[in-house]
mmCIF file of C-alpha atoms in Angstrom:
data_model
loop_
_atom_site.group_PDB
_atom_site.id
_atom_site.type_symbol
_atom_site.label_atom_id
_atom_site.label_comp_id
_atom_site.label_asym_id
_atom_site.label_seq_id
_atom_site.Cartn_x
_atom_site.Cartn_y
_atom_site.Cartn_z
ATOM 1 C CA MET A 1419 -30.264 -42.045 -71.609
ATOM 2 C CA THR A 1420 -31.066 -38.722 -73.153
ATOM 3 C CA LYS A 1421 -28.816 -35.735 -72.952
ATOM 4 C CA SER A 1422 -31.198 -33.810 -70.638
ATOM 5 C CA VAL A 1423 -31.424 -36.730 -68.202
ATOM 6 C CA LEU A 1424 -27.633 -36.946 -68.158
ATOM 7 C CA LEU A 1425 -27.341 -33.242 -67.287
ATOM 8 C CA ILE A 1426 -29.841 -33.602 -64.443
ATOM 9 C CA ALA A 1427 -27.949 -36.602 -63.011
ATOM 10 C CA THR A 1428 -24.652 -34.721 -63.183
ATOM 11 C CA ALA A 1429 -26.137 -31.723 -61.395
ATOM 12 C CA CYS A 1430 -27.503 -33.918 -58.616
ATOM 13 C CA THR A 1431 -24.141 -35.554 -58.183
ATOM 14 C CA LEU A 1432 -22.389 -32.190 -57.906
ATOM 15 C CA PHE A 1433 -24.961 -30.985 -55.352
ATOM 16 C CA ILE A 1434 -24.446 -34.086 -53.196
ATOM 17 C CA VAL A 1435 -20.662 -33.696 -53.328
ATOM 18 C CA ALA A 1436 -20.915 -29.985 -52.420
ATOM 19 C CA SER A 1437 -23.194 -30.800 -49.492
ATOM 20 C CA CYS A 1438 -20.737 -33.384 -48.203
ATOM 21 C CA ASN A 1439 -17.827 -30.948 -48.484
ATOM 22 C CA SER A 1440 -19.835 -28.270 -46.636
ATOM 23 C CA LYS A 1441 -20.536 -30.660 -43.752
ATOM 24 C CA LYS A 1442 -16.847 -31.618 -43.664
ATOM 25 C CA GLU A 1443 -15.798 -27.937 -43.485
ATOM 26 C CA LYS A 1444 -18.232 -27.250 -40.647
ATOM 27 C CA LYS A 1445 -16.822 -30.213 -38.799
ATOM 28 C CA GLU A 1446 -13.305 -28.836 -39.245
ATOM 29 C CA GLU A 1447 -14.335 -25.369 -38.085
ATOM 30 C CA HIS A 1448 -13.827 -26.284 -34.407
ATOM 31 C CA THR A 1449 -10.969 -23.878 -33.619
ATOM 32 C CA LYS A 1450 -8.394 -24.496 -30.935
ATOM 33 C CA PHE A 1451 -7.489 -21.231 -29.186
ATOM 34 C CA LEU A 1452 -3.953 -20.544 -27.995
ATOM 35 C CA ILE A 1453 -3.673 -20.122 -24.229
ATOM 36 C CA THR A 1454 -0.781 -19.671 -21.827
ATOM 37 C CA SER A 1455 -0.010 -18.673 -18.231
ATOM 38 C CA PRO A 1456 1.599 -15.554 -16.760
ATOM 39 C CA ILE A 1457 5.325 -15.750 -16.221
ATOM 40 C CA LYS A 1458 6.887 -14.671 -12.939
ATOM 41 C CA LYS A 1459 10.367 -13.195 -13.119
ATOM 42 C CA ASP A 1460 12.526 -10.193 -12.251
ATOM 43 C CA THR A 1461 12.424 -7.396 -14.788
ATOM 44 C CA SER A 1462 12.735 -3.645 -15.046
ATOM 45 C CA ILE A 1463 11.251 -0.768 -16.966
ATOM 46 C CA THR A 1464 12.752 2.526 -18.067
ATOM 47 C CA LYS A 1465 10.645 5.618 -17.502
ATOM 48 C CA ASP A 1466 11.418 8.940 -19.103
ATOM 49 C CA TYR A 1467 10.735 12.381 -17.651
ATOM 50 C CA VAL A 1468 11.020 15.690 -19.466
ATOM 51 C CA CYS A 1469 13.795 17.708 -17.844
ATOM 52 C CA GLN A 1470 15.446 21.109 -17.701
ATOM 53 C CA ILE A 1471 19.245 21.289 -17.640
ATOM 54 C CA HIS A 1472 20.914 23.943 -15.468
ATOM 55 C CA SER A 1473 24.543 24.790 -14.813
ATOM 56 C CA PHE A 1474 25.940 23.903 -11.412
ATOM 57 C CA LYS A 1475 26.663 27.621 -11.010
ATOM 58 C CA HIS A 1476 24.874 30.203 -13.117
ATOM 59 C CA ILE A 1477 25.098 33.855 -12.086
ATOM 60 C CA GLU A 1478 24.447 37.325 -13.424
ATOM 61 C CA LEU A 1479 27.347 39.769 -13.519
ATOM 62 C CA ARG A 1480 26.196 43.335 -12.846
ATOM 63 C CA ALA A 1481 27.865 46.702 -12.520
ATOM 64 C CA LEU A 1482 28.444 47.631 -8.884
ATOM 65 C CA GLU A 1483 29.230 51.252 -9.681
ATOM 66 C CA LYS A 1484 27.934 53.937 -12.038
ATOM 67 C CA GLY A 1485 30.114 55.069 -14.918
ATOM 68 C CA TYR A 1486 31.127 54.523 -18.517
ATOM 69 C CA LEU A 1487 32.141 51.028 -19.587
ATOM 70 C CA ASN A 1488 35.731 51.684 -20.520
ATOM 71 C CA GLU A 1489 36.959 48.236 -21.654
ATOM 72 C CA ILE A 1490 35.644 44.720 -22.351
ATOM 73 C CA HIS A 1491 38.415 42.120 -22.075
ATOM 74 C CA VAL A 1492 36.373 38.998 -22.942
ATOM 75 C CA ASP A 1493 34.044 37.750 -25.651
ATOM 76 C CA GLU A 1494 30.758 35.870 -25.781
ATOM 77 C CA GLY A 1495 31.048 32.111 -25.328
ATOM 78 C CA GLN A 1496 34.597 32.382 -23.981
ATOM 79 C CA LEU A 1497 35.830 29.947 -21.344
ATOM 80 C CA LEU A 1498 37.129 32.056 -18.445
ATOM 81 C CA LYS A 1499 39.405 31.299 -15.508
ATOM 82 C CA LYS A 1500 38.730 32.444 -11.975
ATOM 83 C CA GLY A 1501 40.095 35.958 -11.425
ATOM 84 C CA GLN A 1502 40.342 36.782 -15.139
ATOM 85 C CA LYS A 1503 39.594 40.455 -15.889
ATOM 86 C CA MET A 1504 36.298 40.911 -17.713
ATOM 87 C CA PHE A 1505 35.159 44.566 -17.595
ATOM 88 C CA ASN A 1506 36.618 47.925 -16.642
ATOM 89 C CA ILE A 1507 34.313 50.793 -15.687
ATOM 90 C CA MET A 1508 35.901 54.269 -15.969
ATOM 91 C CA PRO A 1509 37.814 54.498 -12.648
ATOM 92 C CA ASN A 1510 38.938 58.163 -12.694
ATOM 93 C CA ILE A 1511 36.475 59.440 -10.111
ATOM 94 C CA TYR A 1512 37.092 56.526 -7.769
ATOM 95 C CA GLU A 1513 40.878 56.915 -8.086
ATOM 96 C CA ALA A 1514 40.507 60.583 -7.114
ATOM 97 C CA ASP A 1515 38.320 59.627 -4.150
ATOM 98 C CA LEU A 1516 40.996 57.182 -3.008
ATOM 99 C CA GLN A 1517 43.747 59.816 -3.223
ATOM 100 C CA LYS A 1518 41.581 62.240 -1.265
ATOM 101 C CA ALA A 1519 40.874 59.637 1.425
ATOM 102 C CA LYS A 1520 44.578 58.814 1.733
ATOM 103 C CA ALA A 1521 45.434 62.492 2.126
ATOM 104 C CA GLU A 1522 42.837 62.933 4.863
ATOM 105 C CA ALA A 1523 44.157 59.813 6.576
ATOM 106 C CA LYS A 1524 47.668 61.306 6.530
ATOM 107 C CA ILE A 1525 46.394 64.534 8.101
ATOM 108 C CA ALA A 1526 44.601 62.518 10.790
ATOM 109 C CA GLU A 1527 47.797 60.595 11.477
ATOM 110 C CA ILE A 1528 49.816 63.813 11.968
ATOM 111 C CA GLU A 1529 47.146 65.253 14.252
ATOM 112 C CA LEU A 1530 47.201 62.073 16.304
ATOM 113 C CA GLN A 1531 50.980 62.208 16.673
ATOM 114 C CA ASN A 1532 50.861 65.859 17.800
ATOM 115 C CA THR A 1533 48.054 65.180 20.245
ATOM 116 C CA GLN A 1534 49.979 62.220 21.628
ATOM 117 C CA LEU A 1535 52.997 64.458 22.353
ATOM 118 C CA LEU A 1536 50.793 67.028 24.094
ATOM 119 C CA ALA A 1537 49.050 64.336 26.069
ATOM 120 C CA ASP A 1538 52.409 62.938 27.215
ATOM 121 C CA GLY A 1539 53.265 66.422 28.548
ATOM 122 C CA ASN A 1540 49.877 66.713 30.252
ATOM 123 C CA VAL A 1541 49.026 69.652 28.002
ATOM 124 C CA VAL A 1542 45.775 68.149 26.665
ATOM 125 C CA SER A 1543 43.314 65.803 28.277
ATOM 126 C CA GLU A 1544 42.841 62.100 27.544
ATOM 127 C CA ASN A 1545 39.536 62.921 25.839
ATOM 128 C CA GLU A 1546 41.270 65.023 23.203
ATOM 129 C CA LEU A 1547 43.699 62.160 22.588
ATOM 130 C CA SER A 1548 40.790 59.746 22.175
ATOM 131 C CA MET A 1549 39.157 62.147 19.709
ATOM 132 C CA ALA A 1550 42.340 62.253 17.639
ATOM 133 C CA LYS A 1551 42.526 58.457 17.597
ATOM 134 C CA ALA A 1552 38.873 58.242 16.495
ATOM 135 C CA ASN A 1553 39.485 60.701 13.649
ATOM 136 C CA PHE A 1554 42.487 58.679 12.549
ATOM 137 C CA ASP A 1555 40.469 55.432 12.537
ATOM 138 C CA LYS A 1556 37.671 57.138 10.619
ATOM 139 C CA ALA A 1557 40.121 58.387 7.979
ATOM 140 C CA ASN A 1558 41.560 54.883 7.529
ATOM 141 C CA ALA A 1559 38.041 53.515 7.122
ATOM 142 C CA GLU A 1560 37.400 56.080 4.393
ATOM 143 C CA VAL A 1561 40.538 54.851 2.627
ATOM 144 C CA SER A 1562 39.295 51.241 2.762
ATOM 145 C CA LEU A 1563 35.894 52.300 1.437
ATOM 146 C CA ALA A 1564 37.453 54.248 -1.435
ATOM 147 C CA GLN A 1565 39.665 51.263 -2.296
ATOM 148 C CA THR A 1566 36.595 49.019 -2.340
ATOM 149 C CA HIS A 1567 34.704 51.308 -4.707
ATOM 150 C CA LEU A 1568 37.728 51.514 -6.963
ATOM 151 C CA GLY A 1569 37.961 47.706 -6.955
ATOM 152 C CA PHE A 1570 34.339 47.508 -8.144
ATOM 153 C CA THR A 1571 35.353 49.224 -11.381
ATOM 154 C CA ASN A 1572 37.422 46.168 -12.353
ATOM 155 C CA ILE A 1573 35.082 43.167 -12.718
ATOM 156 C CA ARG A 1574 36.750 39.749 -12.690
ATOM 157 C CA ALA A 1575 35.424 36.212 -13.114
ATOM 158 C CA PRO A 1576 34.422 34.808 -9.700
ATOM 159 C CA PHE A 1577 34.936 31.200 -10.883
ATOM 160 C CA ASP A 1578 35.874 29.157 -13.962
ATOM 161 C CA GLY A 1579 33.030 29.213 -16.445
ATOM 162 C CA ILE A 1580 31.598 30.052 -19.856
ATOM 163 C CA MET A 1581 30.510 33.593 -20.541
ATOM 164 C CA ASP A 1582 27.144 34.205 -22.167
ATOM 165 C CA HIS A 1583 25.709 37.075 -24.238
ATOM 166 C CA LEU A 1584 27.019 40.630 -23.761
ATOM 167 C CA HIS A 1585 24.217 42.976 -22.731
ATOM 168 C CA VAL A 1586 26.315 46.155 -23.060
ATOM 169 C CA ARG A 1587 29.035 47.508 -25.317
ATOM 170 C CA GLU A 1588 32.143 49.621 -24.729
ATOM 171 C CA GLY A 1589 31.254 53.226 -24.051
ATOM 172 C CA SER A 1590 27.875 52.416 -22.506
ATOM 173 C CA LEU A 1591 26.837 54.529 -19.531
ATOM 174 C CA LEU A 1592 26.090 52.051 -16.779
ATOM 175 C CA ASP A 1593 23.783 52.419 -13.833
ATOM 176 C CA GLU A 1594 24.526 50.695 -10.559
ATOM 177 C CA GLY A 1595 23.246 47.116 -10.795
ATOM 178 C CA GLU A 1596 22.974 47.033 -14.611
ATOM 179 C CA LEU A 1597 23.310 43.558 -16.160
ATOM 180 C CA LEU A 1598 26.561 43.003 -18.062
ATOM 181 C CA THR A 1599 26.483 39.267 -18.856
ATOM 182 C CA THR A 1600 26.015 35.854 -17.244
ATOM 183 C CA LEU A 1601 28.590 33.237 -16.296
ATOM 184 C CA SER A 1602 28.019 29.476 -16.131
ATOM 185 C CA ASP A 1603 30.096 26.796 -14.454
ATOM 186 C CA ASN A 1604 29.338 23.727 -16.589
ATOM 187 C CA SER A 1605 31.751 21.304 -14.947
ATOM 188 C CA LYS A 1606 28.665 19.510 -13.678
ATOM 189 C CA MET A 1607 25.008 20.021 -14.447
ATOM 190 C CA TRP A 1608 21.859 20.030 -12.342
ATOM 191 C CA VAL A 1609 19.011 18.334 -14.204
ATOM 192 C CA TYR A 1610 15.491 18.905 -12.876
ATOM 193 C CA PHE A 1611 12.565 16.606 -13.713
ATOM 194 C CA ASN A 1612 9.029 16.280 -12.332
ATOM 195 C CA VAL A 1613 7.755 13.014 -10.851
ATOM 196 C CA PRO A 1614 4.049 12.231 -10.205
ATOM 197 C CA GLU A 1615 2.960 11.777 -6.606
ATOM 198 C CA ALA A 1616 2.328 8.015 -6.887
ATOM 199 C CA GLU A 1617 5.784 7.376 -8.351
ATOM 200 C CA TYR A 1618 7.364 9.621 -5.725
ATOM 201 C CA LEU A 1619 5.736 7.520 -2.980
ATOM 202 C CA ASP A 1620 6.965 4.291 -4.593
ATOM 203 C CA TYR A 1621 10.469 5.757 -4.727
ATOM 204 C CA ILE A 1622 10.566 7.167 -1.200
ATOM 205 C CA MET A 1623 9.103 3.987 0.337
ATOM 206 C CA SER A 1624 11.419 1.598 -1.513
ATOM 207 C CA THR A 1625 14.068 -0.334 0.371
ATOM 208 C CA ASP A 1626 16.921 1.329 -1.525
ATOM 209 C CA LYS A 1627 15.689 4.915 -1.090
ATOM 210 C CA ASP A 1628 18.866 5.857 0.827
ATOM 211 C CA SER A 1629 21.166 4.700 -1.966
ATOM 212 C CA LYS A 1630 22.104 7.020 -4.806
ATOM 213 C CA LYS A 1631 19.798 6.331 -7.770
ATOM 214 C CA GLU A 1632 21.559 6.289 -11.130
ATOM 215 C CA VAL A 1633 19.806 7.861 -14.112
ATOM 216 C CA GLN A 1634 20.650 8.575 -17.732
ATOM 217 C CA LEU A 1635 20.001 11.582 -19.933
ATOM 218 C CA LEU A 1636 18.436 11.476 -23.387
ATOM 219 C CA MET A 1637 19.454 14.669 -25.180
ATOM 220 C CA ALA A 1638 17.404 16.666 -27.668
ATOM 221 C CA ASN A 1639 19.058 14.876 -30.615
ATOM 222 C CA ASN A 1640 17.636 11.584 -29.255
ATOM 223 C CA LYS A 1641 21.092 10.355 -28.224
ATOM 224 C CA ARG A 1642 22.095 9.338 -24.723
ATOM 225 C CA PHE A 1643 24.551 11.542 -22.862
ATOM 226 C CA ASN A 1644 27.849 9.750 -22.273
ATOM 227 C CA GLN A 1645 27.810 10.263 -18.492
ATOM 228 C CA LYS A 1646 25.483 8.820 -15.853
ATOM 229 C CA GLY A 1647 23.790 11.030 -13.298
ATOM 230 C CA ILE A 1648 22.868 10.607 -9.649
ATOM 231 C CA VAL A 1649 19.563 11.664 -8.075
ATOM 232 C CA GLU A 1650 20.792 13.797 -5.177
ATOM 233 C CA THR A 1651 17.809 15.742 -3.913
ATOM 234 C CA ILE A 1652 14.024 16.101 -3.982
ATOM 235 C CA GLU A 1653 12.290 19.431 -3.537
ATOM 236 C CA GLY A 1654 10.246 20.050 -0.405
ATOM 237 C CA GLU A 1655 6.792 20.700 -1.881
ATOM 238 C CA PHE A 1656 4.434 19.328 -4.515
ATOM 239 C CA ASN A 1657 3.076 21.528 -7.268
ATOM 240 C CA ASN A 1658 -0.636 21.736 -6.445
ATOM 241 C CA GLU A 1659 -1.564 22.384 -10.057
ATOM 242 C CA THR A 1660 0.245 19.404 -11.589
ATOM 243 C CA GLY A 1661 0.521 17.027 -8.626
ATOM 244 C CA ASN A 1662 4.236 16.594 -9.340
ATOM 245 C CA ILE A 1663 7.370 17.081 -7.288
ATOM 246 C CA ALA A 1664 10.772 18.041 -8.699
ATOM 247 C CA PHE A 1665 13.779 15.711 -8.488
ATOM 248 C CA ARG A 1666 17.316 16.917 -9.149
ATOM 249 C CA ALA A 1667 19.999 14.736 -10.698
ATOM 250 C CA THR A 1668 23.657 15.760 -11.040
ATOM 251 C CA PHE A 1669 25.608 14.851 -14.183
ATOM 252 C CA PRO A 1670 29.362 15.335 -14.662
ATOM 253 C CA ASN A 1671 30.079 17.294 -17.829
ATOM 254 C CA PRO A 1672 33.818 16.884 -18.518
ATOM 255 C CA ASP A 1673 33.549 17.518 -22.262
ATOM 256 C CA GLN A 1674 31.361 20.620 -21.819
ATOM 257 C CA ILE A 1675 28.677 19.093 -24.050
ATOM 258 C CA LEU A 1676 25.770 20.265 -21.932
ATOM 259 C CA ARG A 1677 24.949 23.961 -21.566
ATOM 260 C CA HIS A 1678 22.646 25.903 -19.275
ATOM 261 C CA GLY A 1679 19.036 25.974 -20.496
ATOM 262 C CA GLU A 1680 19.051 22.774 -22.570
ATOM 263 C CA THR A 1681 16.171 20.299 -22.434
ATOM 264 C CA GLY A 1682 16.003 16.526 -22.663
ATOM 265 C CA SER A 1683 14.578 13.490 -20.900
ATOM 266 C CA VAL A 1684 15.807 11.750 -17.769
ATOM 267 C CA LEU A 1685 15.714 7.947 -18.082
ATOM 268 C CA MET A 1686 15.160 6.162 -14.776
ATOM 269 C CA THR A 1687 15.272 2.357 -14.497
ATOM 270 C CA ILE A 1688 12.677 0.938 -12.105
ATOM 271 C CA PRO A 1689 13.151 -2.721 -11.039
ATOM 272 C CA PHE A 1690 10.290 -5.173 -10.499
ATOM 273 C CA ASN A 1691 11.083 -8.270 -8.461
ATOM 274 C CA ASP A 1692 8.980 -11.417 -9.059
ATOM 275 C CA ALA A 1693 6.837 -9.509 -11.515
ATOM 276 C CA LEU A 1694 3.820 -11.235 -13.090
ATOM 277 C CA ILE A 1695 4.115 -10.665 -16.849
ATOM 278 C CA ILE A 1696 1.595 -11.312 -19.624
ATOM 279 C CA PRO A 1697 1.469 -10.419 -23.334
ATOM 280 C CA GLN A 1698 -0.306 -7.165 -24.125
ATOM 281 C CA LYS A 1699 -2.210 -8.930 -26.904
ATOM 282 C CA ALA A 1700 -3.957 -11.076 -24.273
ATOM 283 C CA THR A 1701 -5.754 -8.027 -22.835
ATOM 284 C CA PHE A 1702 -8.627 -5.799 -23.905
ATOM 285 C CA GLU A 1703 -10.230 -2.637 -22.579
ATOM 286 C CA VAL A 1704 -13.815 -1.892 -21.568
ATOM 287 C CA LEU A 1705 -14.666 1.590 -20.233
ATOM 288 C CA ASP A 1706 -11.047 2.394 -19.310
ATOM 289 C CA LYS A 1707 -10.623 -0.892 -17.466
ATOM 290 C CA ARG A 1708 -8.366 -3.684 -18.662
ATOM 291 C CA TYR A 1709 -9.412 -7.331 -18.789
ATOM 292 C CA VAL A 1710 -8.201 -10.801 -19.766
ATOM 293 C CA PHE A 1711 -10.056 -14.046 -20.410
ATOM 294 C CA VAL A 1712 -9.180 -16.636 -17.725
ATOM 295 C CA LEU A 1713 -10.092 -20.288 -18.313
ATOM 296 C CA ASP A 1714 -11.409 -22.585 -15.599
ATOM 297 C CA ASN A 1715 -10.881 -26.359 -15.404
ATOM 298 C CA ASP A 1716 -13.694 -26.928 -17.925
ATOM 299 C CA ASN A 1717 -12.119 -24.530 -20.444
ATOM 300 C CA VAL A 1718 -14.854 -21.969 -19.917
ATOM 301 C CA VAL A 1719 -13.598 -18.385 -20.382
ATOM 302 C CA HIS A 1720 -14.273 -15.774 -17.706
ATOM 303 C CA GLN A 1721 -13.722 -12.057 -18.209
ATOM 304 C CA THR A 1722 -11.356 -10.932 -15.415
ATOM 305 C CA GLU A 1723 -10.283 -7.388 -14.572
ATOM 306 C CA ILE A 1724 -6.564 -6.774 -14.012
ATOM 307 C CA SER A 1725 -4.405 -3.886 -12.810
ATOM 308 C CA VAL A 1726 -1.318 -3.009 -14.840
ATOM 309 C CA ALA A 1727 1.681 -1.810 -12.820
ATOM 310 C CA ALA A 1728 4.016 -1.157 -15.737
ATOM 311 C CA GLU A 1729 4.302 -1.503 -19.480
ATOM 312 C CA LEU A 1730 7.105 -3.119 -21.453
ATOM 313 C CA PRO A 1731 7.296 -3.521 -25.226
ATOM 314 C CA HIS A 1732 4.468 -5.995 -26.017
ATOM 315 C CA LEU A 1733 4.178 -6.926 -22.314
ATOM 316 C CA PHE A 1734 2.294 -5.835 -19.207
ATOM 317 C CA VAL A 1735 3.404 -6.198 -15.590
ATOM 318 C CA VAL A 1736 0.252 -7.171 -13.680
ATOM 319 C CA SER A 1737 -0.146 -6.076 -10.061
ATOM 320 C CA LYS A 1738 -3.635 -7.427 -9.366
ATOM 321 C CA GLY A 1739 -6.185 -9.829 -10.858
ATOM 322 C CA LEU A 1740 -4.051 -12.829 -11.866
ATOM 323 C CA GLN A 1741 -2.183 -15.719 -10.278
ATOM 324 C CA PRO A 1742 0.868 -17.511 -11.744
ATOM 325 C CA LYS A 1743 -1.129 -20.718 -12.332
ATOM 326 C CA ASP A 1744 -3.992 -19.034 -14.172
ATOM 327 C CA ARG A 1745 -4.532 -19.914 -17.817
ATOM 328 C CA ILE A 1746 -5.300 -16.963 -20.066
ATOM 329 C CA LEU A 1747 -6.454 -16.649 -23.648
ATOM 330 C CA VAL A 1748 -3.788 -15.251 -25.964
ATOM 331 C CA ASP A 1749 -5.302 -15.302 -29.461
ATOM 332 C CA GLY A 1750 -8.879 -14.929 -30.683
ATOM 333 C CA ILE A 1751 -10.078 -12.606 -27.950
ATOM 334 C CA ARG A 1752 -12.713 -11.097 -30.240
ATOM 335 C CA MET A 1753 -13.958 -14.506 -31.314
ATOM 336 C CA VAL A 1754 -15.116 -15.695 -27.884
ATOM 337 C CA LYS A 1755 -17.729 -14.553 -25.408
ATOM 338 C CA ASN A 1756 -17.752 -14.499 -21.622
ATOM 339 C CA ASN A 1757 -18.682 -17.888 -20.072
ATOM 340 C CA GLU A 1758 -18.200 -19.686 -23.423
ATOM 341 C CA LYS A 1759 -16.531 -23.088 -23.522
ATOM 342 C CA ILE A 1760 -13.723 -23.364 -26.033
ATOM 343 C CA GLU A 1761 -11.130 -25.825 -27.256
ATOM 344 C CA THR A 1762 -7.604 -24.836 -26.347
ATOM 345 C CA LEU A 1763 -3.964 -25.335 -27.219
ATOM 346 C CA PHE A 1764 -1.579 -24.565 -24.347
ATOM 347 C CA ALA A 1765 1.835 -23.013 -25.011
ATOM 348 C CA GLU A 1766 4.521 -22.327 -22.431
ATOM 349 C CA PRO A 1767 4.766 -18.623 -21.541
ATOM 350 C CA THR A 1768 8.429 -18.495 -22.558
ATOM 351 C CA GLU A 1769 7.521 -19.829 -25.989
ATOM 352 C CA VAL A 1770 4.705 -17.301 -26.425
ATOM 353 C CA MET A 1771 6.823 -14.353 -25.311
ATOM 354 C CA SER A 1772 9.811 -15.350 -27.404
ATOM 355 C CA LYS A 1773 7.662 -14.704 -30.450
ATOM 356 C CA LEU A 1774 6.780 -11.193 -29.320
ATOM 357 C CA ALA A 1775 10.335 -9.876 -29.856
ATOM 358 C CA VAL A 1776 10.443 -8.283 -26.408
ATOM 359 C CA TYR A 1777 13.071 -7.517 -23.843
ATOM 360 C CA ALA A 1778 12.626 -8.684 -20.281
ATOM 361 C CA GLU A 1779 15.513 -9.336 -17.957
#
């Protein structure tokens, strides 16, 4: 056998072997696709809503009288007690008005006493006595009014709270009603957050709507506040522009961590009883609609639309489109076509979901 013949024989042998291997690979290409069923169990999701944090009491302190700001007894950010003196507006004029009113009241009292003696002796009529009494009452009223105006020159804290920024300084000439500062009672906080109409209806129609709903607060530093809040009230009207309605939750604030004007997120836990749960990876979207592949008894896949009620990490809660006994395709969604028959490998839903590293109660 010549060398050229030997080379030709070797080449033919290699070609035959390669052809056999190719046929073997094609035979082994029959893929078995992983399928499973939905799992039905109780679970819950946590929804977050952007919120605004307000003090339980937050008021503006304004000057009730005109005059020069004589003294400031407090400082910005100071924790004040109820009744603590804060500002003193120059009281000289109002003190003089009070002294004048007291003097006029004394004159009216003497005139009343004299008129009473004359009336007892039938020297003057009852009408003159009544006039003297009226003048006396009027003078006393002027005294009370002068005392009130004088009291307005000393501004005290109406409740325990934290004082904010000073808008005036000592020596400022104040007009009546001019803003001095603000005062916040932060012993508890009102946290407002907006809820979409559909979620509001789910909440208000739930069986536990009359019970106090507990919520948590995620602060701006991405840490949870150490106190739980209670949803206490819902506003009366929807915002026509956003379609939302405002909820108000109350949080105790014993450590004075929260301040008026902060922002954060309210975390509300929503339970789902007997929820139908599937892996997110088993779904796909077409024109904003979500689908899964459901297998019939002959292992033929059928594209089926579903409705998602809630989303968990790696999981969907399905509200419509599936039954607990349905078999759905988990892997290889892009490798199959609608109405195609496939070979399958069934795995229990608990086994499939345990590999998704998810949390479901």
